[in-house]
PDB file of C-alpha atoms in Angstrom:
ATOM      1  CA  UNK A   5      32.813   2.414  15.798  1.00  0.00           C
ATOM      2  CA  UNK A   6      32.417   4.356  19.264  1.00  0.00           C
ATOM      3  CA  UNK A   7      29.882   6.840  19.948  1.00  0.00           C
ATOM      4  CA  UNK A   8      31.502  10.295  18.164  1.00  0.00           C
ATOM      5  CA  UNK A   9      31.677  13.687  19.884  1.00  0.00           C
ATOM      6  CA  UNK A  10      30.264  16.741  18.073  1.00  0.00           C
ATOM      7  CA  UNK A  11      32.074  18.903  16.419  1.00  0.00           C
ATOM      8  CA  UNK A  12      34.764  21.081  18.528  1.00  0.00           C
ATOM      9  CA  UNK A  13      34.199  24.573  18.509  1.00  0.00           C
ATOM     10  CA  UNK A  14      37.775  25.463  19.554  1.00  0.00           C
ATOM     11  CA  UNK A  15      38.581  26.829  16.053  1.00  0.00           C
ATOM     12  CA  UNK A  16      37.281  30.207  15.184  1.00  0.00           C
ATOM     13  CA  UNK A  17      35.519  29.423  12.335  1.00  0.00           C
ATOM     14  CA  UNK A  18      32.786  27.048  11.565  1.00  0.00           C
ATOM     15  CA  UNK A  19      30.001  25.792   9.126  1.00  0.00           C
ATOM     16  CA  UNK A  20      26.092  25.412  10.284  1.00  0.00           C
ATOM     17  CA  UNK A  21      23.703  24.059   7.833  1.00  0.00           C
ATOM     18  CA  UNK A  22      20.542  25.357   8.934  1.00  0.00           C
ATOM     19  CA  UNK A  23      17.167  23.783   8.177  1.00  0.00           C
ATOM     20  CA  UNK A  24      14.762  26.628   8.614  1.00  0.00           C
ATOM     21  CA  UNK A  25      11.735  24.798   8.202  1.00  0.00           C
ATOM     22  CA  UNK A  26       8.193  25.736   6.125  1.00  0.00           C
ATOM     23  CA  UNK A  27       8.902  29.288   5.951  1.00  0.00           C
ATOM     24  CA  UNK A  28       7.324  30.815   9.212  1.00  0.00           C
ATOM     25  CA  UNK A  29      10.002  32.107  12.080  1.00  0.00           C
ATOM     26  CA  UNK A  30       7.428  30.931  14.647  1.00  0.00           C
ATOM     27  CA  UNK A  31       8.328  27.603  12.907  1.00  0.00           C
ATOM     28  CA  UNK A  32      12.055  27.457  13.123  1.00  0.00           C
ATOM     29  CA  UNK A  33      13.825  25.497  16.403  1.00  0.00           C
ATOM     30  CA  UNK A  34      15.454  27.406  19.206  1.00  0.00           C
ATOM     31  CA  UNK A  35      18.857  26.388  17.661  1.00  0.00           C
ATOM     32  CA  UNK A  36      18.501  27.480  14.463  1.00  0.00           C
ATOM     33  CA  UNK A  37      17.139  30.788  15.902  1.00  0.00           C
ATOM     34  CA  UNK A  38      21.342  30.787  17.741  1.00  0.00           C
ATOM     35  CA  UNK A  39      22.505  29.367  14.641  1.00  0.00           C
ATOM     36  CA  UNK A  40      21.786  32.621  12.340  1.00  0.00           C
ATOM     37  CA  UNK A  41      22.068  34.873  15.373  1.00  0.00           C
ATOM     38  CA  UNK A  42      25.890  33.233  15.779  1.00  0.00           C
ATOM     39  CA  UNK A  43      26.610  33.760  12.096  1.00  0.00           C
ATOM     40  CA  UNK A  44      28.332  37.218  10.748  1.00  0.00           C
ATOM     41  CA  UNK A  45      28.113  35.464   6.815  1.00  0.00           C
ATOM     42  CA  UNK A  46      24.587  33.739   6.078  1.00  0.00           C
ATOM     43  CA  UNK A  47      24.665  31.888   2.448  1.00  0.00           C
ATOM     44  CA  UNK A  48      21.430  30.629   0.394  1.00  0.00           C
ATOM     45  CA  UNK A  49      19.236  30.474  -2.062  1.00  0.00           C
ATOM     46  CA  UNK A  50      17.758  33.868  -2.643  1.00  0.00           C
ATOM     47  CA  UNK A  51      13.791  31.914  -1.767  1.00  0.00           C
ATOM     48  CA  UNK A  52      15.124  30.756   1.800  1.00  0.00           C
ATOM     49  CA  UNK A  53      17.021  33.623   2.241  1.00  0.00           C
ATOM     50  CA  UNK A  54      14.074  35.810   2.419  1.00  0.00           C
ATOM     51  CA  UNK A  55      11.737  33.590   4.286  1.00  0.00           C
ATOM     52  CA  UNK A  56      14.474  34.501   7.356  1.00  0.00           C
ATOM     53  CA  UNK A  57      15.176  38.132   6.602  1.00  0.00           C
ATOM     54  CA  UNK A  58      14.334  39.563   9.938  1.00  0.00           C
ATOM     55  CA  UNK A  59      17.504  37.374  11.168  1.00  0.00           C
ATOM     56  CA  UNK A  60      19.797  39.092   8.465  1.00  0.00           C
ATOM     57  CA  UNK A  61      20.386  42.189   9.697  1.00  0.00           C
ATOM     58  CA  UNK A  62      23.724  43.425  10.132  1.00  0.00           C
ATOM     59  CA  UNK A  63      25.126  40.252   8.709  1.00  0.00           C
ATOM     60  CA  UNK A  64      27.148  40.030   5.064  1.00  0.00           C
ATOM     61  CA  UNK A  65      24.423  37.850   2.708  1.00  0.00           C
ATOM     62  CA  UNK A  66      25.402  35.501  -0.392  1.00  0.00           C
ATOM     63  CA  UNK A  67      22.856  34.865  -2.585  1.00  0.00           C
ATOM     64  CA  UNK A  68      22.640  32.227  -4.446  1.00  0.00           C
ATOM     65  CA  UNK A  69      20.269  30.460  -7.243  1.00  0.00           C
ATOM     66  CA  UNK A  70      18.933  26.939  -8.133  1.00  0.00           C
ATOM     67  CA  UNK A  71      20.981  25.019  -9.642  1.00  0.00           C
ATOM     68  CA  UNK A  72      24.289  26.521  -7.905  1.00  0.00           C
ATOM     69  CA  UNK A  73      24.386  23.682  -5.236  1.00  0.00           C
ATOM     70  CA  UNK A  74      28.050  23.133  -5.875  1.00  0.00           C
ATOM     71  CA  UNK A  75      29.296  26.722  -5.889  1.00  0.00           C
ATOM     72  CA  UNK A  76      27.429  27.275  -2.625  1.00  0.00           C
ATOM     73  CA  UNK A  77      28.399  24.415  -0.925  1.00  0.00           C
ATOM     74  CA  UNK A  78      32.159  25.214  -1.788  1.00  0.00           C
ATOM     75  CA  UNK A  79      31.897  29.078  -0.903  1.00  0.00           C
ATOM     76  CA  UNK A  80      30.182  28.292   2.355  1.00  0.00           C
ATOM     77  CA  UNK A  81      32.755  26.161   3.558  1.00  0.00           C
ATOM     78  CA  UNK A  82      35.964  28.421   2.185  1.00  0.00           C
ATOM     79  CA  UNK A  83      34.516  31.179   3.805  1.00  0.00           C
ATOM     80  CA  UNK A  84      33.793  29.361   7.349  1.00  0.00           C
ATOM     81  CA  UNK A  85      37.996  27.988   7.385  1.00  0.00           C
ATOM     82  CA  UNK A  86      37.986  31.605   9.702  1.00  0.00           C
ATOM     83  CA  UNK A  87      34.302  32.944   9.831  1.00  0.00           C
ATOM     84  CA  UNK A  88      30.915  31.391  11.082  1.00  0.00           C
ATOM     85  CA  UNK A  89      28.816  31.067   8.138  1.00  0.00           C
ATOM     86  CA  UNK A  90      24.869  29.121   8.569  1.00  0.00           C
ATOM     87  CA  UNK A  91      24.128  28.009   5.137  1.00  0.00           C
ATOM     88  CA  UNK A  92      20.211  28.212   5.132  1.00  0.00           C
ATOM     89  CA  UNK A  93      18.273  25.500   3.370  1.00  0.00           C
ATOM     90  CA  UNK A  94      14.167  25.270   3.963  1.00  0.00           C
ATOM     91  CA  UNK A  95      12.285  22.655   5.432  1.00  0.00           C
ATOM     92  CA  UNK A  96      15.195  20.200   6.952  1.00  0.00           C
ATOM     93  CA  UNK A  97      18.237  20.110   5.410  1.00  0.00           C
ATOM     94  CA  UNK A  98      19.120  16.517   5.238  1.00  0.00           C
ATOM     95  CA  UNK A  99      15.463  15.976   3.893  1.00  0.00           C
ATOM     96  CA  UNK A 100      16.019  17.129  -0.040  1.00  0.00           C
ATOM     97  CA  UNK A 101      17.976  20.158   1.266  1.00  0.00           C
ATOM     98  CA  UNK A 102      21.816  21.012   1.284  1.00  0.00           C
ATOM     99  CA  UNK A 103      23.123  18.684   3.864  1.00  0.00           C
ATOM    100  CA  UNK A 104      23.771  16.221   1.639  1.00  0.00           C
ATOM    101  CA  UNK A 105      25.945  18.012  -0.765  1.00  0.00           C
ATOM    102  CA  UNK A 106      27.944  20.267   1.984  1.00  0.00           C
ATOM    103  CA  UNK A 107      29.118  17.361   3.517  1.00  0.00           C
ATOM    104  CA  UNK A 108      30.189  15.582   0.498  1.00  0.00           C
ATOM    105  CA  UNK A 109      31.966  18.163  -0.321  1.00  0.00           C
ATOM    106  CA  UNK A 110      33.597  18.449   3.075  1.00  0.00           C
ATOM    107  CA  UNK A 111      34.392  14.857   2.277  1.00  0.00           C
ATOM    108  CA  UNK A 112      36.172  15.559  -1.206  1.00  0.00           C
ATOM    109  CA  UNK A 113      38.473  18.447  -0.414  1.00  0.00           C
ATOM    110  CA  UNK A 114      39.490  16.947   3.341  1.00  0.00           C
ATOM    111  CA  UNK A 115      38.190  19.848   4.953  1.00  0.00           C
ATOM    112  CA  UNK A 116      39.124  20.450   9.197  1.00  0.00           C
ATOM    113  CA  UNK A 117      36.636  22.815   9.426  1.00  0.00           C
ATOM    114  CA  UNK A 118      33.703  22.072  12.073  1.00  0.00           C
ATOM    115  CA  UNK A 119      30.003  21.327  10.541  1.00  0.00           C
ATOM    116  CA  UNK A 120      27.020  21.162  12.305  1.00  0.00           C
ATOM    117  CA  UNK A 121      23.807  20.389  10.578  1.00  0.00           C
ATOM    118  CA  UNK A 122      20.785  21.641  12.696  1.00  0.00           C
ATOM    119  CA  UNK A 123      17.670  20.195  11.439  1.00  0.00           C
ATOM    120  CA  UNK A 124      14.227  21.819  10.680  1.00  0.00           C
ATOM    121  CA  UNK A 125      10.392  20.535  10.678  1.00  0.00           C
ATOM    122  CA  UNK A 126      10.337  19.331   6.828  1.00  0.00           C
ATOM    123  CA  UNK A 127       7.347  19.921   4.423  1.00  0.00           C
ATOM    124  CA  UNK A 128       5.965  16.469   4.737  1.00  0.00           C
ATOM    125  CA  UNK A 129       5.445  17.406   8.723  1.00  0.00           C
ATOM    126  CA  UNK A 130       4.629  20.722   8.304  1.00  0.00           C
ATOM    127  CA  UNK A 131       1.717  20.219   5.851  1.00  0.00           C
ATOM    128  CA  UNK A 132       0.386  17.427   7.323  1.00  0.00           C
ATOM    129  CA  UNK A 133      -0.209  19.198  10.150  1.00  0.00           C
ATOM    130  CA  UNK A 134      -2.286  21.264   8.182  1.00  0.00           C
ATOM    131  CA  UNK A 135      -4.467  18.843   6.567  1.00  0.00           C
ATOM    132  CA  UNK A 136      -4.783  16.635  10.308  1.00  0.00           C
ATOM    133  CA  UNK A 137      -3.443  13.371  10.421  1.00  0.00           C
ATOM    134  CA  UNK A 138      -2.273  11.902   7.772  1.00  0.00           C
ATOM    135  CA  UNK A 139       1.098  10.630   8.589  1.00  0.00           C
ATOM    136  CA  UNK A 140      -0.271   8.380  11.637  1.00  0.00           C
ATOM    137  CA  UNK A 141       2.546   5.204  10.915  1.00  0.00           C
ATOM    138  CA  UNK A 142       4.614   4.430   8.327  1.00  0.00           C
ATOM    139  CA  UNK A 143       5.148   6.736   5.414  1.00  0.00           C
ATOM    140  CA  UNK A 144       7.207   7.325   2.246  1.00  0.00           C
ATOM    141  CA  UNK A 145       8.468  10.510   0.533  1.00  0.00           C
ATOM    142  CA  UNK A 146       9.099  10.840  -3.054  1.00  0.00           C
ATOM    143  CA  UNK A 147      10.579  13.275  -4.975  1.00  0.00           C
ATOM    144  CA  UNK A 148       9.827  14.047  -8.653  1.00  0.00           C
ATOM    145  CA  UNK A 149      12.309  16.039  -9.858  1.00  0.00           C
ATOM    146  CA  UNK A 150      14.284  14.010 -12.269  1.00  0.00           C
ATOM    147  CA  UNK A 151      16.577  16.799 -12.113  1.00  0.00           C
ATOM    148  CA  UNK A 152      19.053  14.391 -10.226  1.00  0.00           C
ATOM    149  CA  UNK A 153      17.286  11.101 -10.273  1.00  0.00           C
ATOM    150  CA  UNK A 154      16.482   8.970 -13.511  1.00  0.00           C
ATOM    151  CA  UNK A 155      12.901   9.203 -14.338  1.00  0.00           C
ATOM    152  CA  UNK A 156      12.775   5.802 -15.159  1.00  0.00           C
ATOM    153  CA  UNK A 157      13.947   5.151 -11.257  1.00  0.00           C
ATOM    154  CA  UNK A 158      11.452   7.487  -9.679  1.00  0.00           C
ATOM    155  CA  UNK A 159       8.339   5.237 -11.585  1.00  0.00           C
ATOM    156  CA  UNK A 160      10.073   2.199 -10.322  1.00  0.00           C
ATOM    157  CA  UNK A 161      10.516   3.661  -6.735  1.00  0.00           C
ATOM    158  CA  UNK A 162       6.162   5.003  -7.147  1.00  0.00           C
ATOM    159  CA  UNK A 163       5.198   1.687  -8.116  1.00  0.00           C
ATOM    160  CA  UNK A 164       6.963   0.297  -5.221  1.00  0.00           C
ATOM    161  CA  UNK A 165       5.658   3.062  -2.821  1.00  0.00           C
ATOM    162  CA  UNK A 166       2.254   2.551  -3.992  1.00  0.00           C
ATOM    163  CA  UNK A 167       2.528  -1.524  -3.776  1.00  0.00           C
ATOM    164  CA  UNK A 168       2.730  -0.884  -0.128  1.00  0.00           C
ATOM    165  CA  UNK A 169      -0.928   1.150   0.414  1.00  0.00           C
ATOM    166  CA  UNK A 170       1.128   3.548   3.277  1.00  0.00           C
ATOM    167  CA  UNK A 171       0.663   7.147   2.689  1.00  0.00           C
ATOM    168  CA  UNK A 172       2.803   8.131  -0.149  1.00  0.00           C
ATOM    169  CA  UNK A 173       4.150  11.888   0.187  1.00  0.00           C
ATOM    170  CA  UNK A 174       5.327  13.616  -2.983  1.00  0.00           C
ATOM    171  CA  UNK A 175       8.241  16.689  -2.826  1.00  0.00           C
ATOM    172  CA  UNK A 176       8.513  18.802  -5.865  1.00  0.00           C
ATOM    173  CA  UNK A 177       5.218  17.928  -7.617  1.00  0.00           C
ATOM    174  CA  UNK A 178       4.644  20.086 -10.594  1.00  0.00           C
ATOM    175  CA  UNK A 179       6.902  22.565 -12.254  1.00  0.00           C
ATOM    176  CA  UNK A 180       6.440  24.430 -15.541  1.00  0.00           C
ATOM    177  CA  UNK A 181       9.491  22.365 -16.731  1.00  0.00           C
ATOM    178  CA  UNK A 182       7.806  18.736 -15.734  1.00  0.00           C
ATOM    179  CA  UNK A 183       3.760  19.429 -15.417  1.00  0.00           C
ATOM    180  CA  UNK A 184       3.488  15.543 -16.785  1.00  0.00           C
ATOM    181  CA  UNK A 185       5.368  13.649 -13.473  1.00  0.00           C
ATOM    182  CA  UNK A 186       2.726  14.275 -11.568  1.00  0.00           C
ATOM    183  CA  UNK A 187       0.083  12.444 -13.922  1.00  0.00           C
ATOM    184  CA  UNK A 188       2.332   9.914 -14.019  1.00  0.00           C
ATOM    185  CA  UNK A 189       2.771   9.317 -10.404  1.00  0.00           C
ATOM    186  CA  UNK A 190      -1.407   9.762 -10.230  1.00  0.00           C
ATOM    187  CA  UNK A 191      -1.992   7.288 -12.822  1.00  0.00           C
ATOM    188  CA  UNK A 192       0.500   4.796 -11.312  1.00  0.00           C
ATOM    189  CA  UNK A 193      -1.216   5.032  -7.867  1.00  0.00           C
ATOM    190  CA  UNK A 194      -4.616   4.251  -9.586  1.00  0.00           C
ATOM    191  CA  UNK A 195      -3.294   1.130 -10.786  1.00  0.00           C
ATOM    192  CA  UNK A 196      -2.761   0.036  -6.519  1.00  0.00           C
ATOM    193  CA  UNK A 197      -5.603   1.900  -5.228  1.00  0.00           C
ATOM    194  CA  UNK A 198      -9.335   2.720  -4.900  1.00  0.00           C
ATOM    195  CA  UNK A 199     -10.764   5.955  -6.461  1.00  0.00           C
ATOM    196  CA  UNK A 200     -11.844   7.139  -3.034  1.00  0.00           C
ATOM    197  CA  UNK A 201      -8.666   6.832  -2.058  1.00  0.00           C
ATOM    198  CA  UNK A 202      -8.281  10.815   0.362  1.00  0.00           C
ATOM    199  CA  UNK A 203      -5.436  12.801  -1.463  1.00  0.00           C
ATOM    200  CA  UNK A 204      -4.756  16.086  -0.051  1.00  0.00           C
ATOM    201  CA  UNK A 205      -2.292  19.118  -1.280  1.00  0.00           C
ATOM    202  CA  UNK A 206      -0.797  21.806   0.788  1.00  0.00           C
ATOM    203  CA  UNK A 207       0.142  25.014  -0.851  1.00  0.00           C
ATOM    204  CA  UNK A 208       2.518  27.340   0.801  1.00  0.00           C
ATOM    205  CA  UNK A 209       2.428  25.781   4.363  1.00  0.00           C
ATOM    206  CA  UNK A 210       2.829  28.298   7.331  1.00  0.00           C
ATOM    207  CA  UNK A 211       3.929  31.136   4.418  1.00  0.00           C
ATOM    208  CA  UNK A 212       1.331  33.794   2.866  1.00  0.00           C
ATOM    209  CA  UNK A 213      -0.872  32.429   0.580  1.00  0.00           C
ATOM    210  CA  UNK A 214      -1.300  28.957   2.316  1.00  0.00           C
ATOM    211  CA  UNK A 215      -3.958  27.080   0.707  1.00  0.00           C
ATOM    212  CA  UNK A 216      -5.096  23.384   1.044  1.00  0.00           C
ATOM    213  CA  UNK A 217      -7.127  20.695  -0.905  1.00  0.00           C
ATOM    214  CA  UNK A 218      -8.789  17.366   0.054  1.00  0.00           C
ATOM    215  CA  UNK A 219     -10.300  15.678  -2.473  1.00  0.00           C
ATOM    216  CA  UNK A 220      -9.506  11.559  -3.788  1.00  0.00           C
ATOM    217  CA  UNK A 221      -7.306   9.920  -6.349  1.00  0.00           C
ATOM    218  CA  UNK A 222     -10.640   9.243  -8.431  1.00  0.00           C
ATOM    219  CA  UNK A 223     -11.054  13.239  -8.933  1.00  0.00           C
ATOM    220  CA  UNK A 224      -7.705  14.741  -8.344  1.00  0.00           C
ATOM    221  CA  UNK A 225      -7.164  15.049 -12.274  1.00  0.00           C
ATOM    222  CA  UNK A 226      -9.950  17.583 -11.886  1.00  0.00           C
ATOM    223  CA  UNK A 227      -7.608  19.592  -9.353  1.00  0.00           C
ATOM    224  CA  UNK A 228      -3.894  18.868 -10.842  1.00  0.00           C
ATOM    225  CA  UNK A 229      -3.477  22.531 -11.836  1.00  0.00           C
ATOM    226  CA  UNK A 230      -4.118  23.735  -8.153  1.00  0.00           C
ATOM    227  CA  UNK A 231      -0.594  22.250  -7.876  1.00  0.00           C
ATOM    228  CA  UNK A 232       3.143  23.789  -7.874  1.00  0.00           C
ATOM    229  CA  UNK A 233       6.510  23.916  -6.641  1.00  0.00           C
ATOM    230  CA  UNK A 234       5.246  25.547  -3.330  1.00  0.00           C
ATOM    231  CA  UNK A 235       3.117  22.595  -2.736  1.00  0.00           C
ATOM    232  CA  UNK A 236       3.242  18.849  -1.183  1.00  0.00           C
ATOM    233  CA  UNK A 237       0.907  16.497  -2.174  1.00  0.00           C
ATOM    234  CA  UNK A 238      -0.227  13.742  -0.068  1.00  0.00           C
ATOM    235  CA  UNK A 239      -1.648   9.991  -1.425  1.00  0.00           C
ATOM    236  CA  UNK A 240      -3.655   8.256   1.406  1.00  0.00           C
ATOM    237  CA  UNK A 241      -2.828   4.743   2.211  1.00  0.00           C
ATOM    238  CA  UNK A 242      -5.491   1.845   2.681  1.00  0.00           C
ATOM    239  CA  UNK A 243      -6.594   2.711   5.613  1.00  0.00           C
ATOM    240  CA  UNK A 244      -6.272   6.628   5.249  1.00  0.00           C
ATOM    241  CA  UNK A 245      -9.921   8.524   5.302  1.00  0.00           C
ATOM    242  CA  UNK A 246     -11.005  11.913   4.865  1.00  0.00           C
ATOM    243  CA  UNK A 247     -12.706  13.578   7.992  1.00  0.00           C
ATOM    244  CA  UNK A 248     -15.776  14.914   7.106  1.00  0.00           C
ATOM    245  CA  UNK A 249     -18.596  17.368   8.639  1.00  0.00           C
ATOM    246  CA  UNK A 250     -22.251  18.476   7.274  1.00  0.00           C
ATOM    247  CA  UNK A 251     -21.239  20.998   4.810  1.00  0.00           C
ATOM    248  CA  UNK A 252     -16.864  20.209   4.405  1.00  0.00           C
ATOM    249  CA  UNK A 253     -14.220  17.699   4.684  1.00  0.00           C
ATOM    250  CA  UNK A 254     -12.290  19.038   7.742  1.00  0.00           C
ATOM    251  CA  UNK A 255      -9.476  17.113   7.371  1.00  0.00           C
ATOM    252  CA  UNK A 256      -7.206  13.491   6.405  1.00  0.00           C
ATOM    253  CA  UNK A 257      -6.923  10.859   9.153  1.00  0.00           C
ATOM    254  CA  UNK A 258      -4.766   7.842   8.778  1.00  0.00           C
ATOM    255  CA  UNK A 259      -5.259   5.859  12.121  1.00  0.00           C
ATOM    256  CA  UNK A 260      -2.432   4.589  13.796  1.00  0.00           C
ATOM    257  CA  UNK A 261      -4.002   1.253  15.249  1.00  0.00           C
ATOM    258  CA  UNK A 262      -5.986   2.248  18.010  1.00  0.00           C
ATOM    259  CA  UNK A 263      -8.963   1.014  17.075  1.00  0.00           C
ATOM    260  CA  UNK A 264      -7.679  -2.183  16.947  1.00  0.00           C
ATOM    261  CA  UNK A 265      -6.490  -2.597  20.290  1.00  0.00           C
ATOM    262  CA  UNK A 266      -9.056   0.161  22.839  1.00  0.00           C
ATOM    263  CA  UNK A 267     -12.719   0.860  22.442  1.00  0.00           C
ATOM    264  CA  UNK A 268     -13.514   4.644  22.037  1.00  0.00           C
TER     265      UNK A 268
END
């Protein structure tokens, strides 16, 4: 296949899918900024929705809820065959987000009408930036929702993960409706690493209430209730260390190789 042109813009209406990133305006790209500011219809889950309400004004807003993927994705692009409509979707939206299932759709009913996804700073970026360097080289992200993956295939995907001893990044730790994946996943990175292995969690990155933890897989089950929906949680690799000072641990450093190669 050749290299393929974006979308044309000739017709009137139009579809972006927005990634708005953690939460914080001062967060978002320049183009998702023209994006919403293009857009008279803005569609999204009601969270996301109000993380960008300063950018809603004057525009007609669909509300949706978790769980209405579907309906949203199918509104979004019925209403954009002669409006511009962003669907909003937090963090990146191919990361986790509504990308995936806009464009499927698209796919299914043999849509013409243009789609542009404009990505966003994910929460694996976001709140490692908070907690220093983490995410020096190679990394992986897990989810734990089994809400649309097998269980059984997230523990074989963990042990896999962990096998590797790269930083392990885990989406959608702890919920009131699955508290127990997360001691799972713990317990199944114990089996490939050391106690003192640094494990950090980010709650609410670049949003009010932002908090952070560093502690290590030996005593994280004394911290696993510090943990939510609104937070990341971040398994150091072999070489990953915490950062310490006199009186704190200032933050998680996974080196990239340097040391290796320069003296310094």
């Amino acid at each position: 296949m050749g290299v393929l042109p974006l979308q044309s813009r000739d017709s009137e209406g139009r579809l972006y899918i927005v990634g708005t990133g953690p939460g914080n305006l001062l967060q978002m790209t320049p183009r998702a900024f023209a994006a919403l500011d293009e857009a008279d219809c803005v569609i999204g889950n009601g969270f996301y929705l109000d993380l960008v309400r300063p950018m809603l004004a004057g525009k007609e807003v669909i509300r949706s809820s978790m769980g209405r993927e579907v309906d949203r994705a199918e509104k979004a692009l019925a209403l954009a065959r002669d409006r511009v409509v962003a669907m909003v979707s937090g963090g990146d939206a191919g990361v986790y987000g509504m990308a995936s299932i806009v464009l499927e759709v698209a796919e299914r009913s043999a849509t013409a009408v243009p789609i542009e996804v404009i990505p966003g700073i994910t929460a694996a970026v976001s709140a490692a930036a908070r907690l220093g360097s983490p995410l020096s080289g190679d990394y992986v992200t897990m989810s734990l929702s089994d809400l649309l993956t097998p269980w059984e295939e997230i523990e074989r995907r963990l042990d896999l993960a962990f096998r590797m001893r790269v930083p392990v990044v885990l989406y959608n730790p702890r919920s009131r409706g699955r508290p127990h994946n997360l001691d799972t996943a713990i317990e199944i990175a114990s089996r490939h690493l050391p106690g003192e292995t640094p494990v950090g969690v980010v709650r609410n990155a670049y949003r009010e209430g932002e908090e952070r933890l560093i502690t290590t897989l030996g005593e994280f089950n004394d911290h696993i209730t510090f943990v939510d929906m609104h937070s990341i949680v971040f398994v150091g690799g072999g070489e990953t260390r915490i950062w310490r000072n006199e009186t704190d641990a200032r933050g998680i450093i996974t080196p990239r190789g340097y040391h290796r190669k320069y003296v310094y």
